[in-house]
Short mmCIF file of C-alpha atoms and ligand atoms in Angstrom, two decimals:
data_model
loop_
_atom_site.label_atom_id
_atom_site.label_comp_id
_atom_site.label_asym_id
_atom_site.label_seq_id
_atom_site.Cartn_x
_atom_site.Cartn_y
_atom_site.Cartn_z
CA MET A 1 0.00 0.00 0.00
CA LYS A 2 1.04 3.55 -0.67
CA ILE A 3 0.17 5.88 2.19
CA MET A 4 0.19 9.68 2.22
CA VAL A 5 0.43 11.63 5.46
CA VAL A 6 -0.34 15.36 5.19
CA GLY A 7 1.51 17.54 7.69
CA GLY A 8 5.07 18.15 8.77
CA GLY A 9 5.53 18.06 12.54
CA GLY A 10 6.38 15.68 15.36
CA ARG A 11 2.79 14.45 15.42
CA GLU A 12 3.03 13.41 11.78
CA HIS A 13 6.39 11.73 12.44
CA ALA A 14 4.77 9.66 15.21
CA ILE A 15 1.88 8.72 12.91
CA ILE A 16 4.29 7.71 10.13
CA LYS A 17 6.46 5.58 12.42
CA LYS A 18 3.40 3.76 13.71
CA ILE A 19 1.83 3.20 10.28
CA LYS A 20 5.16 1.78 9.09
CA GLU A 21 4.69 -1.16 11.46
CA ASN A 22 1.97 -2.54 9.16
CA PRO A 23 3.60 -5.08 6.79
CA ALA A 24 1.24 -4.15 3.92
CA VAL A 25 2.69 -0.65 3.77
CA GLU A 26 5.23 -0.29 0.94
CA GLN A 27 5.84 3.44 0.93
CA ILE A 28 4.81 6.45 2.96
CA PHE A 29 4.79 9.95 1.51
CA ALA A 30 5.01 12.90 3.91
CA VAL A 31 3.44 16.08 2.51
CA PRO A 32 5.48 18.14 3.17
CA GLY A 33 7.04 16.31 6.13
CA ASN A 34 10.43 17.60 7.30
CA GLY A 35 14.07 16.63 6.87
CA GLY A 36 14.06 14.66 10.12
CA MET A 37 11.60 12.15 8.65
CA ALA A 38 13.66 11.31 5.58
CA ASN A 39 14.51 7.82 6.88
CA ASP A 40 10.85 6.99 7.48
CA ALA A 41 9.04 8.57 4.55
CA THR A 42 9.45 10.06 1.09
CA LEU A 43 9.27 13.84 1.44
CA VAL A 44 6.98 15.66 -0.99
CA PRO A 45 7.50 19.45 -1.13
CA ILE A 46 3.83 20.50 -1.24
CA GLY A 47 2.39 22.73 1.49
CA ALA A 48 -0.18 21.11 3.79
CA LYS A 49 -2.75 23.76 2.81
CA ASP A 50 -2.25 23.42 -0.95
CA ILE A 51 -5.19 21.10 -1.41
CA ASP A 52 -5.32 21.10 -5.21
CA ALA A 53 -1.66 20.11 -5.44
CA ILE A 54 -2.10 17.46 -2.72
CA VAL A 55 -5.00 15.87 -4.57
CA GLU A 56 -3.12 15.94 -7.86
CA PHE A 57 -0.09 14.31 -6.25
CA ALA A 58 -2.23 11.64 -4.58
CA VAL A 59 -4.02 10.75 -7.80
CA ASN A 60 -0.84 10.66 -9.90
CA THR A 61 1.01 8.57 -7.32
CA GLY A 62 -1.77 6.07 -6.80
CA ILE A 63 -2.14 6.71 -3.07
CA ASP A 64 -4.21 3.95 -1.43
CA TYR A 65 -4.93 5.71 1.83
CA ALA A 66 -4.41 9.28 3.06
CA VAL A 67 -4.08 10.65 6.57
CA VAL A 68 -4.74 14.37 6.92
CA ALA A 69 -3.26 15.35 10.28
CA PRO A 70 -3.30 19.18 10.73
CA ASP A 71 -6.34 21.34 11.42
CA ASP A 72 -5.99 23.76 8.49
CA PRO A 73 -6.30 21.30 5.58
CA LEU A 74 -9.11 19.47 7.40
CA VAL A 75 -11.09 22.68 7.89
CA LEU A 76 -10.32 23.66 4.27
CA GLY A 77 -11.82 20.39 2.98
CA ALA A 78 -8.77 18.26 2.11
CA VAL A 79 -10.63 15.05 3.00
CA ASP A 80 -13.63 16.02 0.88
CA ALA A 81 -11.40 16.76 -2.10
CA LEU A 82 -9.43 13.49 -1.79
CA GLN A 83 -12.58 11.41 -1.32
CA GLU A 84 -14.07 12.96 -4.44
CA LYS A 85 -11.21 11.38 -6.36
CA GLY A 86 -11.89 8.04 -4.69
CA ILE A 87 -9.02 8.16 -2.20
CA PRO A 88 -10.05 6.90 1.24
CA CYS A 89 -8.93 9.18 4.08
CA PHE A 90 -8.43 9.33 7.81
CA GLY A 91 -9.93 12.58 9.08
CA PRO A 92 -13.24 14.44 9.09
CA GLU A 93 -14.84 16.20 6.15
CA ALA A 94 -14.95 20.00 6.33
CA LYS A 95 -18.51 20.06 7.60
CA ALA A 96 -17.39 17.99 10.63
CA ALA A 97 -13.98 19.66 11.08
CA ILE A 98 -15.94 22.80 11.92
CA ILE A 99 -16.10 21.42 15.47
CA GLU A 100 -12.55 22.83 15.76
CA GLY A 101 -12.78 25.40 12.99
CA SER A 102 -15.47 27.46 14.73
CA LYS A 103 -15.69 27.90 18.47
CA VAL A 104 -19.11 29.50 18.05
CA PHE A 105 -20.25 26.29 16.34
CA SER A 106 -18.82 24.00 19.02
CA LYS A 107 -20.16 26.07 21.93
CA ASN A 108 -23.63 26.18 20.38
CA LEU A 109 -23.48 22.44 19.72
CA MET A 110 -22.66 21.75 23.37
CA LYS A 111 -25.44 24.02 24.58
CA LYS A 112 -28.01 22.46 22.25
CA TYR A 113 -27.13 18.89 23.27
CA GLY A 114 -26.46 19.47 26.97
CA ILE A 115 -22.74 18.66 26.84
CA PRO A 116 -20.94 20.17 29.87
CA THR A 117 -18.76 23.17 29.04
CA ALA A 118 -18.01 26.67 30.38
CA ALA A 119 -20.93 29.13 30.27
CA TYR A 120 -20.47 31.64 27.42
CA GLU A 121 -21.73 34.48 25.29
CA VAL A 122 -21.03 35.05 21.58
CA PHE A 123 -20.42 38.52 20.11
CA ASN A 124 -20.13 39.78 16.55
CA ASP A 125 -20.21 43.41 17.65
CA MET A 126 -17.22 44.82 19.52
CA GLN A 127 -19.17 47.47 21.43
CA ALA A 128 -21.58 44.85 22.74
CA ALA A 129 -18.64 42.69 23.84
CA LEU A 130 -16.98 45.62 25.65
CA THR A 131 -20.25 46.53 27.38
CA TYR A 132 -20.70 42.93 28.48
CA LEU A 133 -17.19 42.96 29.95
CA GLU A 134 -18.10 45.93 32.24
CA THR A 135 -19.94 43.50 34.50
CA ALA A 136 -18.72 40.03 33.45
CA PRO A 137 -17.13 37.87 36.16
CA ILE A 138 -13.32 38.17 36.17
CA PRO A 139 -11.10 36.26 35.33
CA THR A 140 -12.69 35.57 32.01
CA VAL A 141 -11.67 33.82 28.81
CA ILE A 142 -11.77 35.42 25.35
CA LYS A 143 -11.66 33.14 22.33
CA ALA A 144 -11.46 34.03 18.64
CA ASP A 145 -14.06 32.04 16.73
CA GLY A 146 -11.81 30.59 14.02
CA LEU A 147 -8.41 28.90 13.80
CA ALA A 148 -5.62 31.07 15.16
CA LEU A 149 -2.52 28.86 15.20
CA GLY A 150 -3.38 27.85 18.76
CA LYS A 151 -3.07 31.45 19.94
CA GLY A 152 -6.70 32.54 19.83
CA VAL A 153 -7.42 31.98 23.52
CA ILE A 154 -6.72 34.73 26.06
CA ILE A 155 -7.17 34.16 29.78
CA ALA A 156 -7.85 37.68 31.09
CA MET A 157 -7.09 38.21 34.76
CA THR A 158 -8.40 41.79 34.75
CA ARG A 159 -11.23 43.67 33.05
CA ASP A 160 -8.73 45.80 31.10
CA GLU A 161 -6.90 42.76 29.81
CA ALA A 162 -10.22 41.29 28.67
CA LYS A 163 -11.13 44.47 26.81
CA ASP A 164 -7.68 44.66 25.21
CA ALA A 165 -8.10 41.09 23.99
CA VAL A 166 -11.49 41.88 22.46
CA ARG A 167 -10.12 44.99 20.76
CA SER A 168 -7.09 43.18 19.36
CA MET A 169 -9.29 40.41 17.93
CA MET A 170 -12.28 42.43 16.72
CA GLN A 171 -10.74 45.80 15.84
CA ASP A 172 -7.05 45.15 15.11
CA LYS A 173 -7.88 41.74 13.58
CA VAL A 174 -4.70 40.12 14.88
CA PHE A 175 -6.17 36.75 13.87
CA GLY A 176 -7.80 38.07 10.69
CA LYS A 177 -11.31 36.86 10.01
CA SER A 178 -10.99 34.36 12.88
CA GLY A 179 -11.75 37.30 15.18
CA ASP A 180 -14.93 38.50 13.44
CA ASN A 181 -16.83 36.67 16.16
CA VAL A 182 -15.58 36.11 19.70
CA VAL A 183 -16.70 33.81 22.48
CA ILE A 184 -16.42 35.17 26.01
CA GLU A 185 -16.62 32.36 28.51
CA GLU A 186 -16.53 31.44 32.15
CA PHE A 187 -13.07 30.81 33.62
CA LEU A 188 -12.89 27.23 34.84
CA THR A 189 -10.33 25.68 37.16
CA GLY A 190 -9.12 22.13 37.66
CA PRO A 191 -6.66 19.66 36.17
CA GLU A 192 -6.64 19.45 32.38
CA VAL A 193 -6.77 16.15 30.52
CA SER A 194 -6.41 15.47 26.80
CA VAL A 195 -8.38 12.52 25.48
CA LEU A 196 -7.90 11.68 21.82
CA SER A 197 -10.45 9.27 20.38
CA PHE A 198 -11.00 7.20 17.27
CA THR A 199 -14.47 7.46 15.83
CA ASP A 200 -16.30 6.27 12.72
CA GLY A 201 -19.26 8.52 13.46
CA GLU A 202 -21.16 5.86 15.43
CA THR A 203 -18.66 4.23 17.74
CA VAL A 204 -16.15 6.25 19.75
CA VAL A 205 -13.05 4.62 21.23
CA PRO A 206 -11.03 6.84 23.56
CA MET A 207 -7.27 6.44 23.41
CA ILE A 208 -5.10 6.45 26.49
CA SER A 209 -5.37 9.85 28.25
CA SER A 210 -2.53 12.35 28.33
CA MET A 211 -1.31 15.59 29.90
CA ASP A 212 0.20 18.46 27.90
CA HIS A 213 2.62 21.08 29.29
CA LYS A 214 1.78 24.25 27.40
CA ARG A 215 3.91 26.88 29.11
CA ALA A 216 7.46 27.50 27.94
CA GLY A 217 9.09 27.46 31.38
CA ASP A 218 9.47 25.06 34.30
CA ASN A 219 6.66 25.08 36.88
CA ASP A 220 4.24 26.24 34.18
CA THR A 221 5.73 29.72 33.89
CA GLY A 222 6.33 31.80 30.78
CA LEU A 223 4.44 32.04 27.51
CA ASN A 224 2.00 29.55 26.05
CA THR A 225 3.55 27.28 23.42
CA GLY A 226 2.34 24.53 21.12
CA GLY A 227 3.27 22.14 23.94
CA MET A 228 6.64 21.45 25.61
CA GLY A 229 6.03 17.85 26.61
CA THR A 230 3.45 15.24 27.46
CA VAL A 231 2.88 12.21 29.65
CA ALA A 232 0.39 9.37 29.27
CA PRO A 233 -1.73 8.17 30.90
CA ASN A 234 -2.89 11.25 32.82
CA PRO A 235 -3.12 10.30 36.53
CA TYR A 236 -6.07 12.65 37.14
CA TYR A 237 -8.16 10.69 34.66
CA THR A 238 -9.51 7.86 36.80
CA ASP A 239 -11.73 5.03 35.56
CA ALA A 240 -14.72 6.67 37.21
CA ILE A 241 -14.07 9.96 35.40
CA ALA A 242 -13.51 8.11 32.12
CA GLU A 243 -16.86 6.41 32.48
CA ARG A 244 -18.54 9.71 33.18
CA CYS A 245 -16.87 11.37 30.18
CA MET A 246 -18.04 8.57 27.89
CA LYS A 247 -21.62 9.02 29.06
CA GLU A 248 -21.77 12.81 29.37
CA ILE A 249 -19.33 13.99 26.71
CA PHE A 250 -17.90 11.52 24.18
CA LEU A 251 -21.04 9.68 23.03
CA PRO A 252 -23.28 12.76 23.19
CA THR A 253 -20.80 14.65 20.99
CA ILE A 254 -20.59 11.91 18.36
CA ARG A 255 -24.39 11.60 18.33
CA ALA A 256 -24.86 15.37 18.18
CA MET A 257 -22.59 15.65 15.15
CA LYS A 258 -24.48 12.88 13.41
CA ALA A 259 -27.84 14.47 14.25
CA GLU A 260 -26.60 17.75 12.76
CA GLY A 261 -25.76 15.99 9.49
CA ARG A 262 -22.05 16.40 10.25
CA THR A 263 -20.97 12.83 11.01
CA PHE A 264 -17.43 12.98 12.38
CA LYS A 265 -14.87 10.37 11.31
CA GLY A 266 -11.22 10.30 12.29
CA CYS A 267 -9.62 11.49 15.53
CA LEU A 268 -11.72 13.69 17.75
CA TYR A 269 -9.65 15.30 20.50
CA PHE A 270 -11.44 16.22 23.72
CA GLY A 271 -9.66 18.92 25.75
CA LEU A 272 -11.21 18.49 29.19
CA MET A 273 -11.06 20.28 32.50
CA LEU A 274 -11.92 18.27 35.60
CA THR A 275 -13.82 20.90 37.58
CA GLU A 276 -15.48 20.69 40.98
CA ASN A 277 -18.72 20.25 39.08
CA GLY A 278 -17.48 17.41 36.93
CA PRO A 279 -15.59 17.11 33.65
CA LYS A 280 -16.20 19.91 31.13
CA VAL A 281 -15.11 20.43 27.55
CA ILE A 282 -12.54 23.21 27.13
CA GLU A 283 -12.04 22.60 23.44
CA TYR A 284 -12.53 20.11 20.65
CA ASN A 285 -9.85 19.47 18.06
CA CYS A 286 -10.69 17.68 14.84
CA ARG A 287 -7.34 15.88 14.76
CA PHE A 288 -4.54 14.30 16.76
CA GLY A 289 -2.87 16.63 19.27
CA ASP A 290 0.77 17.63 19.13
CA PRO A 291 2.67 16.55 21.28
CA GLU A 292 -0.04 14.24 22.71
CA THR A 293 0.31 11.91 19.72
CA GLN A 294 3.98 11.40 20.56
CA VAL A 295 3.03 9.67 23.85
CA VAL A 296 -0.30 8.11 22.86
CA LEU A 297 0.70 6.25 19.68
CA PRO A 298 3.84 4.62 21.14
CA LEU A 299 1.50 3.03 23.70
CA LEU A 300 -0.91 1.74 21.05
CA GLU A 301 -0.60 -2.03 20.81
CA SER A 302 -3.05 -2.50 17.94
CA ASP A 303 -2.16 -1.77 14.34
CA LEU A 304 -2.73 1.95 13.68
CA LEU A 305 -3.48 1.68 9.97
CA THR A 306 -6.11 -1.01 10.61
CA VAL A 307 -7.82 1.16 13.22
CA MET A 308 -7.68 4.21 10.95
CA GLN A 309 -9.24 2.27 8.08
CA ALA A 310 -11.99 1.09 10.44
CA THR A 311 -12.92 4.73 11.15
CA THR A 312 -13.18 5.32 7.40
CA ASN A 313 -15.16 2.13 6.72
CA GLY A 314 -17.50 2.42 9.72
CA THR A 315 -16.27 -0.83 11.28
CA LEU A 316 -14.70 0.53 14.44
CA ALA A 317 -17.11 -1.45 16.68
CA ASP A 318 -15.59 -4.68 15.33
CA THR A 319 -11.97 -3.55 15.53
CA GLU A 320 -9.68 -4.08 18.49
CA VAL A 321 -8.05 -0.93 19.85
CA LYS A 322 -5.67 -1.92 22.61
CA PHE A 323 -3.16 0.13 24.57
CA LYS A 324 -0.12 -1.10 26.49
CA ASN A 325 -0.42 -1.02 30.25
CA GLU A 326 2.63 1.23 30.46
CA HIS A 327 3.59 4.91 30.75
CA ALA A 328 5.09 7.30 28.22
CA CYS A 329 6.81 10.67 28.50
CA CYS A 330 7.75 13.00 25.63
CA VAL A 331 10.14 15.90 26.21
CA ILE A 332 10.21 18.56 23.52
CA MET A 333 13.60 20.00 22.64
CA ALA A 334 13.10 23.51 21.30
CA SER A 335 15.23 26.38 20.07
CA ALA A 336 15.99 28.74 22.98
CA GLY A 337 13.72 31.78 22.68
CA TYR A 338 10.69 29.85 21.40
CA PRO A 339 7.79 30.78 21.24
CA THR A 340 9.10 34.23 20.31
CA ALA A 341 12.38 34.89 18.47
CA TYR A 342 14.99 32.14 18.21
CA GLU A 343 18.08 31.18 16.20
CA LYS A 344 18.03 28.13 14.00
CA GLY A 345 20.21 26.33 11.47
CA TYR A 346 22.31 24.33 13.96
CA ALA A 347 23.39 20.73 13.27
CA ILE A 348 21.37 18.11 15.14
CA THR A 349 22.94 14.82 16.22
CA ILE A 350 20.70 11.91 17.17
CA PRO A 351 22.44 8.60 17.95
CA ALA A 352 21.12 5.89 15.58
CA ALA A 353 20.31 3.63 18.53
CA ILE A 354 17.61 6.01 19.79
CA ALA A 355 16.30 7.38 16.47
CA ASP A 356 13.14 5.25 16.79
CA GLN A 357 12.17 7.21 19.87
CA VAL A 358 12.68 10.65 18.36
CA TYR A 359 9.95 12.57 16.54
CA VAL A 360 11.32 15.43 14.51
CA ALA A 361 9.28 18.62 14.02
CA GLY A 362 11.39 21.66 13.09
CA ALA A 363 14.37 20.46 11.08
CA LYS A 364 15.62 20.41 7.52
CA LEU A 365 18.22 18.49 5.55
CA SER A 366 21.01 20.55 4.07
CA ASP A 367 23.88 18.78 2.26
CA GLY A 368 22.92 15.59 4.08
CA LYS A 369 23.07 17.26 7.47
CA LEU A 370 20.04 17.71 9.70
CA LEU A 371 19.70 21.32 10.90
CA SER A 372 17.34 22.87 13.43
CA ASP A 373 14.70 24.81 11.53
CA GLY A 374 11.89 25.73 13.89
CA GLY A 375 10.79 26.57 17.42
CA ARG A 376 9.96 23.07 18.47
CA VAL A 377 12.76 21.01 16.95
CA LEU A 378 11.98 17.47 18.09
CA GLY A 379 10.47 15.34 20.82
CA ALA A 380 12.04 12.36 22.59
CA THR A 381 9.63 9.73 23.91
CA ALA A 382 10.39 6.90 26.30
CA ILE A 383 8.10 4.19 27.66
CA GLY A 384 8.38 2.73 31.14
CA ASP A 385 6.59 0.44 33.58
CA SER A 386 5.98 3.46 35.80
CA LEU A 387 5.58 7.16 35.13
CA GLU A 388 8.79 7.77 37.05
CA GLN A 389 10.73 5.38 34.82
CA ALA A 390 9.27 6.88 31.64
CA ILE A 391 10.25 10.39 32.73
CA ALA A 392 13.80 9.37 33.66
CA ALA A 393 14.23 7.44 30.40
CA SER A 394 12.99 10.31 28.23
CA TYR A 395 15.42 12.74 29.86
CA ASP A 396 18.12 10.16 29.29
CA LEU A 397 17.30 10.33 25.57
CA VAL A 398 17.37 14.12 25.63
CA LYS A 399 20.90 14.08 27.06
CA GLN A 400 22.07 12.03 24.07
CA ILE A 401 20.70 14.48 21.50
CA HIS A 402 22.62 17.63 20.65
CA PHE A 403 22.15 20.88 18.80
CA ASP A 404 23.29 24.38 19.64
CA ASN A 405 20.82 26.82 21.17
CA GLN A 406 18.71 23.95 22.51
CA TYR A 407 16.16 24.41 25.28
CA TYR A 408 13.82 22.05 27.06
CA ARG A 409 11.75 22.01 30.22
CA THR A 410 13.25 19.96 33.02
CA ASP A 411 9.96 19.19 34.78
CA ILE A 412 7.83 17.33 32.22
CA GLY A 413 5.71 14.90 34.21
CA ALA A 414 6.46 16.47 37.61
CA ARG A 415 2.86 17.58 38.10
CA ALA A 416 1.63 14.12 37.14
CA MET A 417 4.05 12.58 39.67
CA GLN A 418 2.68 14.88 42.34
CA ALA A 419 -0.90 13.92 41.45
CA LYS A 420 0.05 10.28 41.87
CA ARG A 421 1.56 10.97 45.29
CA GLU A 422 -1.57 12.83 46.39
CA ALA A 423 -3.94 10.12 45.09
P1 AMP B 501 -6.07 26.23 23.26
O1 AMP B 501 -5.10 27.30 22.84
O2 AMP B 501 -7.40 26.31 22.60
O3 AMP B 501 -5.45 24.86 23.25
O4 AMP B 501 -6.44 26.49 24.77
C1 AMP B 501 -5.62 27.21 25.57
C2 AMP B 501 -5.73 26.88 26.99
O5 AMP B 501 -6.56 27.88 27.59
C3 AMP B 501 -6.38 25.58 27.42
O6 AMP B 501 -5.53 24.49 27.37
C4 AMP B 501 -6.73 25.93 28.86
O7 AMP B 501 -5.61 25.81 29.68
C5 AMP B 501 -7.10 27.37 28.77
N1 AMP B 501 -8.55 27.59 28.76
C6 AMP B 501 -9.37 27.58 27.70
N2 AMP B 501 -10.64 27.80 28.07
C7 AMP B 501 -10.64 27.98 29.40
C8 AMP B 501 -11.65 28.25 30.39
N3 AMP B 501 -12.93 28.41 30.05
N4 AMP B 501 -11.26 28.36 31.67
C9 AMP B 501 -9.96 28.23 32.00
N5 AMP B 501 -8.97 27.97 31.14
C10 AMP B 501 -9.30 27.84 29.85
N1 LIG B 502 -1.43 20.00 22.20
C1 LIG B 502 -2.61 20.69 21.89
C2 LIG B 502 -3.04 20.64 20.49
O1 LIG B 502 -2.56 19.87 19.69
O2 LIG B 502 -3.93 21.41 20.14
#
C-alpha cells in the first residue's frame, strides 16, 4: 500500500512511524514532512494547505490511503477533495472539522445537546462585547471564533486585559477573520486532561489519556507554546471519570454531530477540564494533538493503519483498539527563545540507537546534514513500567541528542508525579 500523510511536525512523524509497522505498507509519503523524517518517509514538497496540489499528487502517485493530520487542511476540505477522487482518508470532512474550525459552532453544539462546558456568550459586535465585559465575572476567557494557530485563547485576569483582547481580535484583527466573532466564557479551574479518540461517526473509542505542558518554562511559567512535553496516561483521569466522560461527553458529541448531518470520522480530541462540578469540555480538536500523539501512539498495541481504516469504513465497533499497560513521557527539545524569536540552522545529532524514539518537528536536511529549523525542533519519547521510569528514560534520551541553542523544560511529568503521590 502507498500511504500519504499530510503535515510536517512531530505528530506526523509519530503517525508515520506507527503506520510503518503494518507489513502491507510499501511506501509512505510525507506532505510536506520535514528533513528529520527522511529515513521513514518520502518527502513531498507541497504545502499542507495546498489542497489542489495534494489531490493531484495523490491521484498521480496512486495513493491507497491518506491521513490528513493538521487542522488547516481538514477545515479547508482536504478530506472532501481526496474522497471525491476516490481516495479513502483518515480525518473528518470539512462540515465535521468545523467542530474545531469554529468555536461558536462548538459552543452552540454543546449548549443544544447538553454537553458540559463553560458558560459563554457570543459577540459579533465589539461594542456589545466591551459593554458585556463591564460587569462580566473576572477572570474571564476570550476566544477568537476561528483557527488562530493555537493562539486565539486569552485568559484575562483583569477587566482591562479582557477588553484589550477583544479589541485586538475584533478591531485590530490580529487573527484576521478568525476574530470577526468572539466567544467570552466562564473561567474554569481544575486539572486538564487530553483525550484523543478514534471514531467512525457511530462508535467512539477513547485512546489512552494524556497531559500536555503548554507553558514555555518550568513550573508552568512563561508564555504559552504549542506544547513542551506530554505524559500518558494522565493520573487525574480515573476510571470513574472516564466512564462519566463517555456518558456525558464523548457519546453525546458523536451523536450530536451525526444528528446535525455532520458525522465525524477520524480522531476527535477532547480537551477536558476536571472541575469541581465534573468534567467539562474546554475545546474540541478535529485531529490528533501535538505533542499528545507522541506519547499516545507509542503506547498503542493494535495496528494503527487497521484502526484508521476502520474509522473510514464504519467498522470501528468490530476492531480491536488496545493500549499497552505502560507509561510514556515526551520531552520537547526547542530552540531557545521559542515561542518568540529564536536562532536556527544548527546541526542536530541523534544517535542511531535512539532514532526510533525521536519525533522530529522543526528540522531540515542541508547537504545531508540535519539542521534545526523551527521553534519546536523534536520530541524524545520513552516508555516505562511506571511514570517515574518513563520520565527518567525520556530525559536520558534528551541528554544524548545535541544541537546548539537547545532548550527544554526539566519538569515534564512532575505535576503528574505529584498527582500520583496525592492520590
Ligand atoms: P487552546 O489554545 O485552545 O489549546 O487552549 C488554551 C488553553 O486555555 C487551554 O488548554 C486551557 O488551559 C485554557 N482555557 C481555555 N478555556 C478555558 C476556560 N474556560 N477556563 C480556564 N482555562 C481555559
Ligand atoms: N497540544 C494541543 C493541540 O494539539 O492542540
